[in-house]
Coordinates of C-alpha atoms in Angstrom, one line a residue:
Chain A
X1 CA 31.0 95.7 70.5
X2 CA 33.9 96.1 68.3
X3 CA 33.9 98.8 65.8
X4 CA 33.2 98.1 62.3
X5 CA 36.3 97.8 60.0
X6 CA 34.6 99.4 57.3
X7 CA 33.3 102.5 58.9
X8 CA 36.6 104.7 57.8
X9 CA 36.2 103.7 54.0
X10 CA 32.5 104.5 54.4
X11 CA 33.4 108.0 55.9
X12 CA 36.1 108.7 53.3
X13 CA 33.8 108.1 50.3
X14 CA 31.3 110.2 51.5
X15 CA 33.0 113.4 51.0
X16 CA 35.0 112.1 47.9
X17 CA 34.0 112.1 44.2
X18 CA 32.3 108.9 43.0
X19 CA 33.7 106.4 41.6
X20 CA 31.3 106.2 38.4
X21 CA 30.9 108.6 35.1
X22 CA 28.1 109.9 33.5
X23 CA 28.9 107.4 31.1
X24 CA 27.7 109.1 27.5
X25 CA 28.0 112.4 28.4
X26 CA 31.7 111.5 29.6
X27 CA 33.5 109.2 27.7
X28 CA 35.3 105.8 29.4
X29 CA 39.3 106.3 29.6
X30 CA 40.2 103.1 27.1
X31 CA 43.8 101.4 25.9
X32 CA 44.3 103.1 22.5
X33 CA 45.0 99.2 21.3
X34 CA 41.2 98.4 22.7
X35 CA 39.3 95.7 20.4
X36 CA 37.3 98.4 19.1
X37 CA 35.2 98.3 15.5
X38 CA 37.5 97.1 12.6
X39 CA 36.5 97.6 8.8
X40 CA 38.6 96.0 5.4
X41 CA 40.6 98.8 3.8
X42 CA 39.6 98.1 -0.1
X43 CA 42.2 100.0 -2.0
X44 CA 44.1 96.9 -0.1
X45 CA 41.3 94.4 0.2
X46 CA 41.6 91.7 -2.8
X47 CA 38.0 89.9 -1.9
X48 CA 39.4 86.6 -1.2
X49 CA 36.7 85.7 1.0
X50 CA 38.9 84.3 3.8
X51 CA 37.8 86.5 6.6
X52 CA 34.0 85.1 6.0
X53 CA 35.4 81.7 5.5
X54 CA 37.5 82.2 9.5
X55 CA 35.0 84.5 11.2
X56 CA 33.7 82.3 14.0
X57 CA 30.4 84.7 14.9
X58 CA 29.6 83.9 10.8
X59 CA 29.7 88.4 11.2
X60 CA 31.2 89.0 7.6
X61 CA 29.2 88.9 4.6
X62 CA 31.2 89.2 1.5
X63 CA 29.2 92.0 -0.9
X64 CA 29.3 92.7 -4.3
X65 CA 31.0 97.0 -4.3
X66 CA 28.4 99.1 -6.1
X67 CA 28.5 99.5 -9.6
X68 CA 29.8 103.8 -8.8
X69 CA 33.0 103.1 -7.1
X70 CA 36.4 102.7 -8.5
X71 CA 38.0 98.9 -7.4
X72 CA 41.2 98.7 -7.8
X73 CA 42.5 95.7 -10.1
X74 CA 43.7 93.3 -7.4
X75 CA 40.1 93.3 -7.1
X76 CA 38.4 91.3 -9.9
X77 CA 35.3 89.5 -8.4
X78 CA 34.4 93.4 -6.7
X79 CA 33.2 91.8 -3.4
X80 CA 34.2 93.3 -0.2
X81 CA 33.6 92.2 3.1
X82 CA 30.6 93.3 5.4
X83 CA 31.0 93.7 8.9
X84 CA 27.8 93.4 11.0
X85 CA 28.6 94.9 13.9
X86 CA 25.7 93.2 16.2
X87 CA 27.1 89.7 15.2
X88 CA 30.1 90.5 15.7
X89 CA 32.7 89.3 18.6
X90 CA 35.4 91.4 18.3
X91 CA 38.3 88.4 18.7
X92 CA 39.9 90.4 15.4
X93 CA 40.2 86.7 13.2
X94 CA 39.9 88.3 10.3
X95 CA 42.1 91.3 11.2
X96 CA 45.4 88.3 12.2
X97 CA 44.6 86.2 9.0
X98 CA 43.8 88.8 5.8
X99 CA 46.8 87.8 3.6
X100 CA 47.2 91.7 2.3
X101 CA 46.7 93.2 5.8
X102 CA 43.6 95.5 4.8
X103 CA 41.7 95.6 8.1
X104 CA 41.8 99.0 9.5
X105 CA 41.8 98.6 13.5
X106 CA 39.9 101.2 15.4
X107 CA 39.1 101.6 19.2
X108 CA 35.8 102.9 18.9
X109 CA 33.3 100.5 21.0
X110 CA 30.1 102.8 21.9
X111 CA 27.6 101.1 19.0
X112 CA 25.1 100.5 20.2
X113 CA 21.8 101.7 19.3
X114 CA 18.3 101.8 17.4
X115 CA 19.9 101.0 14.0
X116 CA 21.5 97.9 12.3
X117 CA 25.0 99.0 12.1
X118 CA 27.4 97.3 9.2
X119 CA 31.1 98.2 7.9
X120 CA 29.3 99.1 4.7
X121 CA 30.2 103.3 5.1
X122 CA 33.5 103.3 6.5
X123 CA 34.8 100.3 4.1
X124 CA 33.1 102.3 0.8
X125 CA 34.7 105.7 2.1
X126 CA 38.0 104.1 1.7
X127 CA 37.0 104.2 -2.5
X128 CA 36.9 106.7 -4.7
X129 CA 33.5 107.5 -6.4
X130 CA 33.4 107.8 -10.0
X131 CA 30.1 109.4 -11.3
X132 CA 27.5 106.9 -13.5
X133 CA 27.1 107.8 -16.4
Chain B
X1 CA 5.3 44.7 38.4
X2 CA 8.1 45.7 39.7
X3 CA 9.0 49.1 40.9
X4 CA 11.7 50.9 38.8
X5 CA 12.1 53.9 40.4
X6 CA 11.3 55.0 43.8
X7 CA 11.1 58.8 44.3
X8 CA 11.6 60.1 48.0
X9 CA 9.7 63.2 48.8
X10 CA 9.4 64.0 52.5
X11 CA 5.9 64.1 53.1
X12 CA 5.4 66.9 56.1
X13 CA 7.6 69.6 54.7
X14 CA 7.1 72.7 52.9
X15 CA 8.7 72.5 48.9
X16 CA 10.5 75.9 48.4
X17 CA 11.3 76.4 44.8
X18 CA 14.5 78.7 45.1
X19 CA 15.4 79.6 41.2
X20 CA 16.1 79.4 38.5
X21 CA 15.2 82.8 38.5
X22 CA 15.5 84.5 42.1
X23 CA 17.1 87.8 43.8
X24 CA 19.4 85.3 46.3
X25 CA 21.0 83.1 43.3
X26 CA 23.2 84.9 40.9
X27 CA 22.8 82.3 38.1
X28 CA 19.8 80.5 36.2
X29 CA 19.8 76.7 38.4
X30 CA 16.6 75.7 40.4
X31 CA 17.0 74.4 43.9
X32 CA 14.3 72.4 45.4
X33 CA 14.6 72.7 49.0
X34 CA 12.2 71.0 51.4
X35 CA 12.0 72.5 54.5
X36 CA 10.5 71.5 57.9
X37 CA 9.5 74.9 59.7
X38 CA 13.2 76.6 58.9
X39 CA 15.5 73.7 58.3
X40 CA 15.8 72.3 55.3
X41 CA 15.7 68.7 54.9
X42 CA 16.5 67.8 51.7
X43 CA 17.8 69.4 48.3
X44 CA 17.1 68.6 44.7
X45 CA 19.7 70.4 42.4
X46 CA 17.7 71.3 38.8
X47 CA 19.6 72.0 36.3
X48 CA 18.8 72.4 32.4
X49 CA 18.1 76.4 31.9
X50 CA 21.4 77.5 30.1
X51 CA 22.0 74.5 27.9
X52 CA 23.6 76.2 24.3
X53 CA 24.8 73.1 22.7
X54 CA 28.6 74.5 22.4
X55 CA 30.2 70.9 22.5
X56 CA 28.0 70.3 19.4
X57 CA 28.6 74.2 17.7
X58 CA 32.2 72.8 18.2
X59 CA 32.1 70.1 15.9
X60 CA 30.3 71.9 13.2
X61 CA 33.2 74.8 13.1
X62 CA 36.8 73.9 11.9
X63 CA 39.7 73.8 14.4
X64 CA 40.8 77.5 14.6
X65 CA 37.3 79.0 14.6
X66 CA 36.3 76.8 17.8
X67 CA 39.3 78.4 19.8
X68 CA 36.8 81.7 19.8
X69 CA 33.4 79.7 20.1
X70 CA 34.6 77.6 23.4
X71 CA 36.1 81.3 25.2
X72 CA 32.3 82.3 25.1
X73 CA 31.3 78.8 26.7
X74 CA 31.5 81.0 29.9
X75 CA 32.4 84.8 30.3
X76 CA 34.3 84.9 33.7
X77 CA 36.9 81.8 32.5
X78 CA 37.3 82.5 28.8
X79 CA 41.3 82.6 29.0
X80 CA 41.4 79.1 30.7
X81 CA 38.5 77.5 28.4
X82 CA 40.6 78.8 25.3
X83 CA 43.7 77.9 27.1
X84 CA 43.0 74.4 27.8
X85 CA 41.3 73.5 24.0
X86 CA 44.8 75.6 22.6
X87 CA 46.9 73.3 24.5
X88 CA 45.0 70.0 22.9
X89 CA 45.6 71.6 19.2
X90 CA 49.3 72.4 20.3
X91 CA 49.1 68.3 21.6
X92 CA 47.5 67.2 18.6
X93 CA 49.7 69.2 15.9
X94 CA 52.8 68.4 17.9
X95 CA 53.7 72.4 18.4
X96 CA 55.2 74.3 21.7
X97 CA 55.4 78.1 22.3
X98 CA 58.2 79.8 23.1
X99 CA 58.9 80.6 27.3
X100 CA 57.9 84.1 26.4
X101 CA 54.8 83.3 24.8
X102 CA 53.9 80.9 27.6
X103 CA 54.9 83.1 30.6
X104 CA 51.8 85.6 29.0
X105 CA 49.7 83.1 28.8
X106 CA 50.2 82.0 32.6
X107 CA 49.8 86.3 33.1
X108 CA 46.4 86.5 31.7
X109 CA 44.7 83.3 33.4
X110 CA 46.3 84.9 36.6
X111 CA 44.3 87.9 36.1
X112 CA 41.2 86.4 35.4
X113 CA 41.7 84.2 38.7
X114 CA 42.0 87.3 40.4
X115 CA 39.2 89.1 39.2
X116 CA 37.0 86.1 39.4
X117 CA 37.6 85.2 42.6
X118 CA 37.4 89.2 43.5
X119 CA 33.9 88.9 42.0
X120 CA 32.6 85.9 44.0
X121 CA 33.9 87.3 46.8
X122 CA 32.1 90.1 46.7
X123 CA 29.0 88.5 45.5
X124 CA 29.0 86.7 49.1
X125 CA 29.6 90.0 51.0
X126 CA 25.8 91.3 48.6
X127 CA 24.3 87.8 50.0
X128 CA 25.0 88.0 53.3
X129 CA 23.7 92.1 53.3
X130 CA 26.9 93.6 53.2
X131 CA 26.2 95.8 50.0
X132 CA 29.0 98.4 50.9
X133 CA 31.8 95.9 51.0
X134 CA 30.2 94.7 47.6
X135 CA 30.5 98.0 46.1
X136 CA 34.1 98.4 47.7
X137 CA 35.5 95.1 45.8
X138 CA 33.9 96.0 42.6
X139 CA 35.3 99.3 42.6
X140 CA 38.8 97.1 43.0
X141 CA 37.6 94.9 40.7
X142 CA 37.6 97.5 37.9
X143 CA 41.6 98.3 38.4
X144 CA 41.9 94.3 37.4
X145 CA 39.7 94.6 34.6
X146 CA 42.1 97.3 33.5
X147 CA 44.9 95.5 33.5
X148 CA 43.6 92.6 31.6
X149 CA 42.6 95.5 29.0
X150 CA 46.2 96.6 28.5
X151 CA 47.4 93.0 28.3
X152 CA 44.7 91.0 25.9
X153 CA 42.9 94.1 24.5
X154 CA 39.3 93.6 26.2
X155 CA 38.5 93.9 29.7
X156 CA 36.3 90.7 29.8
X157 CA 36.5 88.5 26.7
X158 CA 40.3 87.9 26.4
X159 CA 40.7 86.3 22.9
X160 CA 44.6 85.7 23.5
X161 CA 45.0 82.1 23.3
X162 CA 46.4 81.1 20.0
X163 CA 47.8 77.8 18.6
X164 CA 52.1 78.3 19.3
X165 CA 51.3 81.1 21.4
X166 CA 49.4 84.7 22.4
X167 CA 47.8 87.2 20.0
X168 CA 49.8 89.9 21.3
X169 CA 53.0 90.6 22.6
X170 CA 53.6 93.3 25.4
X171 CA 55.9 96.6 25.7
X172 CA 57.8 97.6 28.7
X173 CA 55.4 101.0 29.2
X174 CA 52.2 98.0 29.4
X175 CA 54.5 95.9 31.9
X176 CA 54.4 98.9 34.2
X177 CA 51.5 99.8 33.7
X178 CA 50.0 96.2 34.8
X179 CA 52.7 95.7 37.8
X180 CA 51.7 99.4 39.0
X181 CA 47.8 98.1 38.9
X182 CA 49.0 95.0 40.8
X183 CA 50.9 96.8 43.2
X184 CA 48.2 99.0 44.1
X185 CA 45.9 96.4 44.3
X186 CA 47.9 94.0 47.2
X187 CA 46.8 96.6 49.8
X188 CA 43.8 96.7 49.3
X189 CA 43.3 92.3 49.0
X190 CA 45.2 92.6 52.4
X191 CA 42.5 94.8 53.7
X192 CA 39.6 92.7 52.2
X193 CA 41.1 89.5 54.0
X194 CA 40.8 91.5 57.3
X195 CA 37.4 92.2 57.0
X196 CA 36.7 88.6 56.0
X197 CA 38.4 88.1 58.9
X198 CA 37.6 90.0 61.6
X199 CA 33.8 91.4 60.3
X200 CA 30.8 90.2 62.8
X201 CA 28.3 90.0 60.4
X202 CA 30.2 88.1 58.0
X203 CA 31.8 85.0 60.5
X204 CA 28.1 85.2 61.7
X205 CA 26.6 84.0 58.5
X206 CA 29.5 82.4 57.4
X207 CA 31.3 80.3 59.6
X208 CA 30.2 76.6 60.2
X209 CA 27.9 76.7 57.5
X210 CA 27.5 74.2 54.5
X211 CA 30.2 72.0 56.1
X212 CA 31.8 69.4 53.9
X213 CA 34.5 67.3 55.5
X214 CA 37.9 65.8 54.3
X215 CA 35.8 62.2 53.1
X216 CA 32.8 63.8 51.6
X217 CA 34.8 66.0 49.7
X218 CA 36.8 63.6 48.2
X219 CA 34.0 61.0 47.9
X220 CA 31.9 63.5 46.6
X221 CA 34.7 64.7 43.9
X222 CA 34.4 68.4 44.5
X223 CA 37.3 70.3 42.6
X224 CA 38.8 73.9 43.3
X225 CA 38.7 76.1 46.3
X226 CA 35.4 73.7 47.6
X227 CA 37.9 70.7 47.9
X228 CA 41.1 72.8 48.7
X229 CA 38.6 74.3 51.8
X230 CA 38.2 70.6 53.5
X231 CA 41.7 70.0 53.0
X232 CA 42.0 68.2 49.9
X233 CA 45.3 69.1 48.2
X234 CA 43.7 69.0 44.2
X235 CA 45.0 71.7 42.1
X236 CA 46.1 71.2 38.4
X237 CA 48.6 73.6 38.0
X238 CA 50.8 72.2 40.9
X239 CA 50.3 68.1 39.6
X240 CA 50.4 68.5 35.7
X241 CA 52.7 71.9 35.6
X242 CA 51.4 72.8 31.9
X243 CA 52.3 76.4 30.3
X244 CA 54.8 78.3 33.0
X245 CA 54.0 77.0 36.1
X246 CA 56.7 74.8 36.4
X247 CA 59.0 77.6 36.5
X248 CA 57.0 80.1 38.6
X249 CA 56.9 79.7 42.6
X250 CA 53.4 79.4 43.9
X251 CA 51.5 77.9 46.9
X252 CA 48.6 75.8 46.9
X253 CA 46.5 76.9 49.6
X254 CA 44.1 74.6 51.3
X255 CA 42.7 75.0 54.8
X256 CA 40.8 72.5 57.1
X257 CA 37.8 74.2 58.6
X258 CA 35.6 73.2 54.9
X259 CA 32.8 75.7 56.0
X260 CA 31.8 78.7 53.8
X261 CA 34.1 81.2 55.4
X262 CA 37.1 79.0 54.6
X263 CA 35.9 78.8 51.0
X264 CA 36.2 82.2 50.8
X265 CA 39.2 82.4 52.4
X266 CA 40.8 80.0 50.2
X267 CA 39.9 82.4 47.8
X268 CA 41.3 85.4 49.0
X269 CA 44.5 83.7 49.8
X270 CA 44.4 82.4 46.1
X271 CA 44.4 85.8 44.9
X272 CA 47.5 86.9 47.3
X273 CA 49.2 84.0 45.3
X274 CA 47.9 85.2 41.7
X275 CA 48.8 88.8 42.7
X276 CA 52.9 87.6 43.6
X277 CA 52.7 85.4 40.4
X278 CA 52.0 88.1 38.2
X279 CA 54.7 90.5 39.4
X280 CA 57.2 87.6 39.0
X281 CA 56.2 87.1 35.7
X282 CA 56.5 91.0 35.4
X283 CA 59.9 91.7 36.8
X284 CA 60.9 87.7 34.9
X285 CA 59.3 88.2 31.7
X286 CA 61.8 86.2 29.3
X287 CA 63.1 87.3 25.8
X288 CA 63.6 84.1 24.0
X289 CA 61.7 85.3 20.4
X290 CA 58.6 86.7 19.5
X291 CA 55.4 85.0 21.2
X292 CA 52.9 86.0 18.3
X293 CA 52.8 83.2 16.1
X294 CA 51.8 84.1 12.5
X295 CA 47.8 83.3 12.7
X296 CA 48.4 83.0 8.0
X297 CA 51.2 80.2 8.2
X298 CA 49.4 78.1 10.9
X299 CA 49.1 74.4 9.6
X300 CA 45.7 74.2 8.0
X301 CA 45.5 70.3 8.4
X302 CA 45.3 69.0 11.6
X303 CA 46.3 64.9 11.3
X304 CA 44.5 62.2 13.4
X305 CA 44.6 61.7 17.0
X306 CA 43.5 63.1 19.9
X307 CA 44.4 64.9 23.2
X308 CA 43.1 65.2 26.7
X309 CA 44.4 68.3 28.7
X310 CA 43.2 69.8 31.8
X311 CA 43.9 73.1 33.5
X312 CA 43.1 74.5 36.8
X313 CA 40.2 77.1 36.2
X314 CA 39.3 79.5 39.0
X315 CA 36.4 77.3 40.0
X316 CA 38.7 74.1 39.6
X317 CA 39.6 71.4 37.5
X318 CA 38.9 72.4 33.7
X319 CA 39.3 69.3 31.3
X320 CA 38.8 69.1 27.3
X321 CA 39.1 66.1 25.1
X322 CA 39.2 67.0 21.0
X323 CA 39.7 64.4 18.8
X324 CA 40.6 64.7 14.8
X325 CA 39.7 62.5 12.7
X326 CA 42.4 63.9 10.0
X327 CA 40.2 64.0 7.2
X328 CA 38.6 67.1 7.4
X329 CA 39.0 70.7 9.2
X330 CA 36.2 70.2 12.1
X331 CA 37.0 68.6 15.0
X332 CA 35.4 65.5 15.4
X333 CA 34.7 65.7 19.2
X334 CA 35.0 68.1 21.7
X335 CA 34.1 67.1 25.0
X336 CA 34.1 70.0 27.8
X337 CA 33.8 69.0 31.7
X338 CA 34.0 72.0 34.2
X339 CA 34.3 72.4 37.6
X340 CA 31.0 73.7 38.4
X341 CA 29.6 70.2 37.1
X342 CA 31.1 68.9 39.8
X343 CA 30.9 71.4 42.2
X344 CA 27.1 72.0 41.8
X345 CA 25.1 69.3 40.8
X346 CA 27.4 67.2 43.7
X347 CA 26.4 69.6 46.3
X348 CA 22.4 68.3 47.6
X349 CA 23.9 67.1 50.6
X350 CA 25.8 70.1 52.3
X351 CA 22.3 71.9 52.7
X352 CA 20.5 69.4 54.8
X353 CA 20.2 70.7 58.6
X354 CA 20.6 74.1 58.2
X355 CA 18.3 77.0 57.7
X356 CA 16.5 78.2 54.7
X357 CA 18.4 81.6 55.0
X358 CA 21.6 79.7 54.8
X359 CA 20.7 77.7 51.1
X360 CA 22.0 81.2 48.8
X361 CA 25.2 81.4 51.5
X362 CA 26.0 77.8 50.6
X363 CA 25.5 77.8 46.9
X364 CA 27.6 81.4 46.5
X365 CA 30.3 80.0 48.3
X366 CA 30.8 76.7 45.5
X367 CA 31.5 79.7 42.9
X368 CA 28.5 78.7 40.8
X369 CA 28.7 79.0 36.7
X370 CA 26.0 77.2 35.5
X371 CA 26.8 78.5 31.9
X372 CA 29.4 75.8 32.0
X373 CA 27.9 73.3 33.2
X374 CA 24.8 72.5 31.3
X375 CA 24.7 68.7 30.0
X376 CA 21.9 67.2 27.6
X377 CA 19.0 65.8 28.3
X378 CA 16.7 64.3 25.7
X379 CA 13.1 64.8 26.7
X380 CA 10.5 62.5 24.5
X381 CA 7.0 64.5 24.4
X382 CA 5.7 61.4 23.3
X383 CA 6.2 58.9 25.7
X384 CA 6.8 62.3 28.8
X385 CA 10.0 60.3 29.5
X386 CA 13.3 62.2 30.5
X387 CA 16.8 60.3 29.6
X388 CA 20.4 61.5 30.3
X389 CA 22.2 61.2 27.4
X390 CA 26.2 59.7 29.0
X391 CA 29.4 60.7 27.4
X392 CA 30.1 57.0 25.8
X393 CA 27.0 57.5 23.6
X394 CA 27.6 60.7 22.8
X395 CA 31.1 60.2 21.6
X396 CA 29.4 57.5 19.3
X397 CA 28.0 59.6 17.1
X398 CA 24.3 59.0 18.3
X399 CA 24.5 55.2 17.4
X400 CA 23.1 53.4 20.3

């Protein structure tokens, strides 16, 4: 009987370190330029709507700003767009078409988990609060 | 009364329901297989558990938004599905990309070949008990899905196709990057090819099974490396040429044997091919002007016409027909046929006469994606009829 041709790979792996990672407690080596989350910048962002209009996973919601934030005046309607995160695709549409470049690109992709996650903090943080009166 | 329909079911045989949920199959279709003691005598290909309706999502979603909805008609081909509907846009609107543009385009569909045919591969290798060598190509696997990262951005859903073009251009530090990947990846295909080769229990449960010859092949219309296995010389990027192809030097490989092992093989050697392609395109990569078309100034209006383009996917021929009407921003008909159509529902015949062991051999080795190739059929509660709905009145808009 011949001998089998995988026998040396076999050998070698057993005395070398696996191949896999203890995935959250190590993090996956990505491409800095990964198609990680995205959210609208809204000093930028004019609320023109056209992201929602071109999103194919129908993931942006365009949503009135809160009545305590400061919008900037290329911003008249105050609507900014939502992100849900669970709907969406990550094919960055709305990053390629936003006519004043607002999207903020990030390469964060480890989402997942027990709660609805939405643009709706990182988009507002890019505001300034003003305090109600 | 007259007899309209005569169903054949072989009366002394055993029915063994294989699917559409089982360990052996890898994807949701239901084999009927009627067996006598261990050989099977007769196949009944179900189909019907995947169906999402795409073609019909398509034409309720303007012309740019479908380019993303038809990638995720199946994970594994999403660069070819987007590439083939981009390339009826680019027919329709009358636009061409630049050499540059389409030289990356040709790059990325390589690398999905070669991980998709890396996958099926070892898929067979799990089927017929070889878990280790399953493991092994994964592990290689992972180096492509790497380098389909640094080129498109994801490691599975590519998202690069774009109408005049990519989505994103490439830097000489992500060239070397991918060649260096591509480089260290030969070797190892090399030494997969030998195993295939020369491995006892692979030939064993490989060789001479689920033969299709020259005729049935051809009669039959399989497509990809199922046809290119018995011989038939059918590949779509040698006869139409589309993107770069005309001016990059491949083989097509067929081989005569048309068992399961050849399939495979036809395979590997496929991804020897994709491997040399993607360094030429490296080391060839041409500077004629930026491939990223601007996705703002894109012509919103599409005028009225239509346009049939085919590619060669990694499971064979890939065709889409989108028609415009010109009056408003859906298309008006998308129709999608892919090769697993073909391959699969085509395929009752090559189990008969061999054992039941043999049926999850035979179907790995056709590259199943059943994803793709779900069709519509209209069941009436009512009346418990079942009716195949055919492309003709589909295409007419439901008018009988």
């Amino acid at each position: 009987m011949k001998r089998p041709k995988l026998l040396e790979t076999v050998l070698r792996n057993l005395v070398s370190k696996p191949a896999t990672i203890q995935y959250p407690r190590e993090k996956t080596t990505i491409e800095p330029d990964f198609r990680g989350i995205q959210y609208a910048d809204l000093s930028k962002c004019t609320g023109c709507s056209l992201c929602s209009i071109e999103c194919p996973a129908d993931a942006i919601k365009m949503t009135p700003i809160p009545q305590e934030y400061a919008v900037p005046k290329i911003n008249p309607r105050r609507l900014y767009p939502l992100i849900n995160y669970g709907k969406c695709v990550y094919c960055y549409r709305c990053v390629k078409v936003c006519p004043v470049n607002a999207y903020i690109v990030t390469s964060k992709y480890d989402i997942a988990g027990p709660t609805r996650y939405t643009s709706e903090d990182l988009s507002l943080k890019t505001l300034k609060e003003v305090k109600s009166q | 009364m007259g007899v309209t329909k005569i169903v054949e079911i072989p009366v002394v045989t055993t029915e063994v329901p294989i699917g559409p949920q089982h360990p052996a199959l890898h994807e949701p279709v239901m084999l009927k297989v009627y067996a006598d003691g261990e050989e099977v005598v007769r196949v009944d290909v179900n189909t019907g558990y995947n169906h999402r309706g795409i073609e019909k999502l398509c034409e309720k979603n303007t012309f740019y938004r479908d380019i993303f909805i038809v990638s995720r008609v199946c994970g594994i081909c999403n660069a070819v599905h987007a590439n083939c509907y981009v390339r009826a846009l680019e027919q329709i609107l009358d636009v061409t990309p630049n050499r540059r543009a389409k030289f990356l385009r040709v790059l990325s569909m390589e690398l999905e070949r070669i991980h998709s045919h890396m996958l099926i591969n070892a898929v067979m290798a799990e089927i017929v008990g070889f878990e280790t060598l399953f493991m092994q190509i994964m592990l290689d696997r992972e180096k492509v899905m790497k380098a389909k990262e640094i080129l498109t951005g994801n490691r599975v859903s590519a998202d690069f196709m774009m109408v005049g073009g990519v989505r994103r251009d490439i830097d000489d530090v992500k060239k070397e990057k991918i060649k260096e990947i591509l480089l260290k990846l030969k070797p190892r295909v090399e030494y997969y090819v030998k195993v295939f080769e020369e491995d006892e229990t692979i030939l064993k449960r490989l060789i001479d099974v689920g033969k299709i010859n020259y005729r049935d092949a051809t009669s039959h219309s399989f497509v990809g490396p199922p046809a290119r296995a018995s011989g038939v010389r059918i590949d779509s990027r040698a006869s139409d040429k589309y993107d770069a192809y005309d001016e990059i030097p491949f083989n097509v490989v067929t081989r005569n044997e048309g068992d399961s092992w050849a399939r495979m093989m036809v395979r590997w050697s496929e991804v020897m091919e994709s491997i040399e392609m993607g360094l030429y395109i490296l080391n060839n990569l041409p500077l004629d002007g930026n491939p990223v078309p601007d996705e703002r100034r894109l012509p919103r209006k599409f005028p009225p016409g239509e346009a049939f383009t085919r590619v060669e996917a990694q499971r064979g021929e890939l065709t889409y027909y989108v028609m415009s009407d010109g009056k408003s921003q859906n298309p008006y008909r998308v129709k999608i046929r892919t090769p697993s159509f073909n391959n699969i529902v085509n395929s009752a015949f090559m189990y008969v006469g061999y054992s039941l062991a043999d049926v999850p051999v035979i179907l790995t080795s056709l590259d199943p994606c059943i994803s793709c190739m779900e069709r519509v059929t209209v069941i009436d509660l009512e009346k418990g009829t079942r009716e195949r709905i055919p492309f003709k009145q589909l295409s007419s808009g439901g008018k009988r």
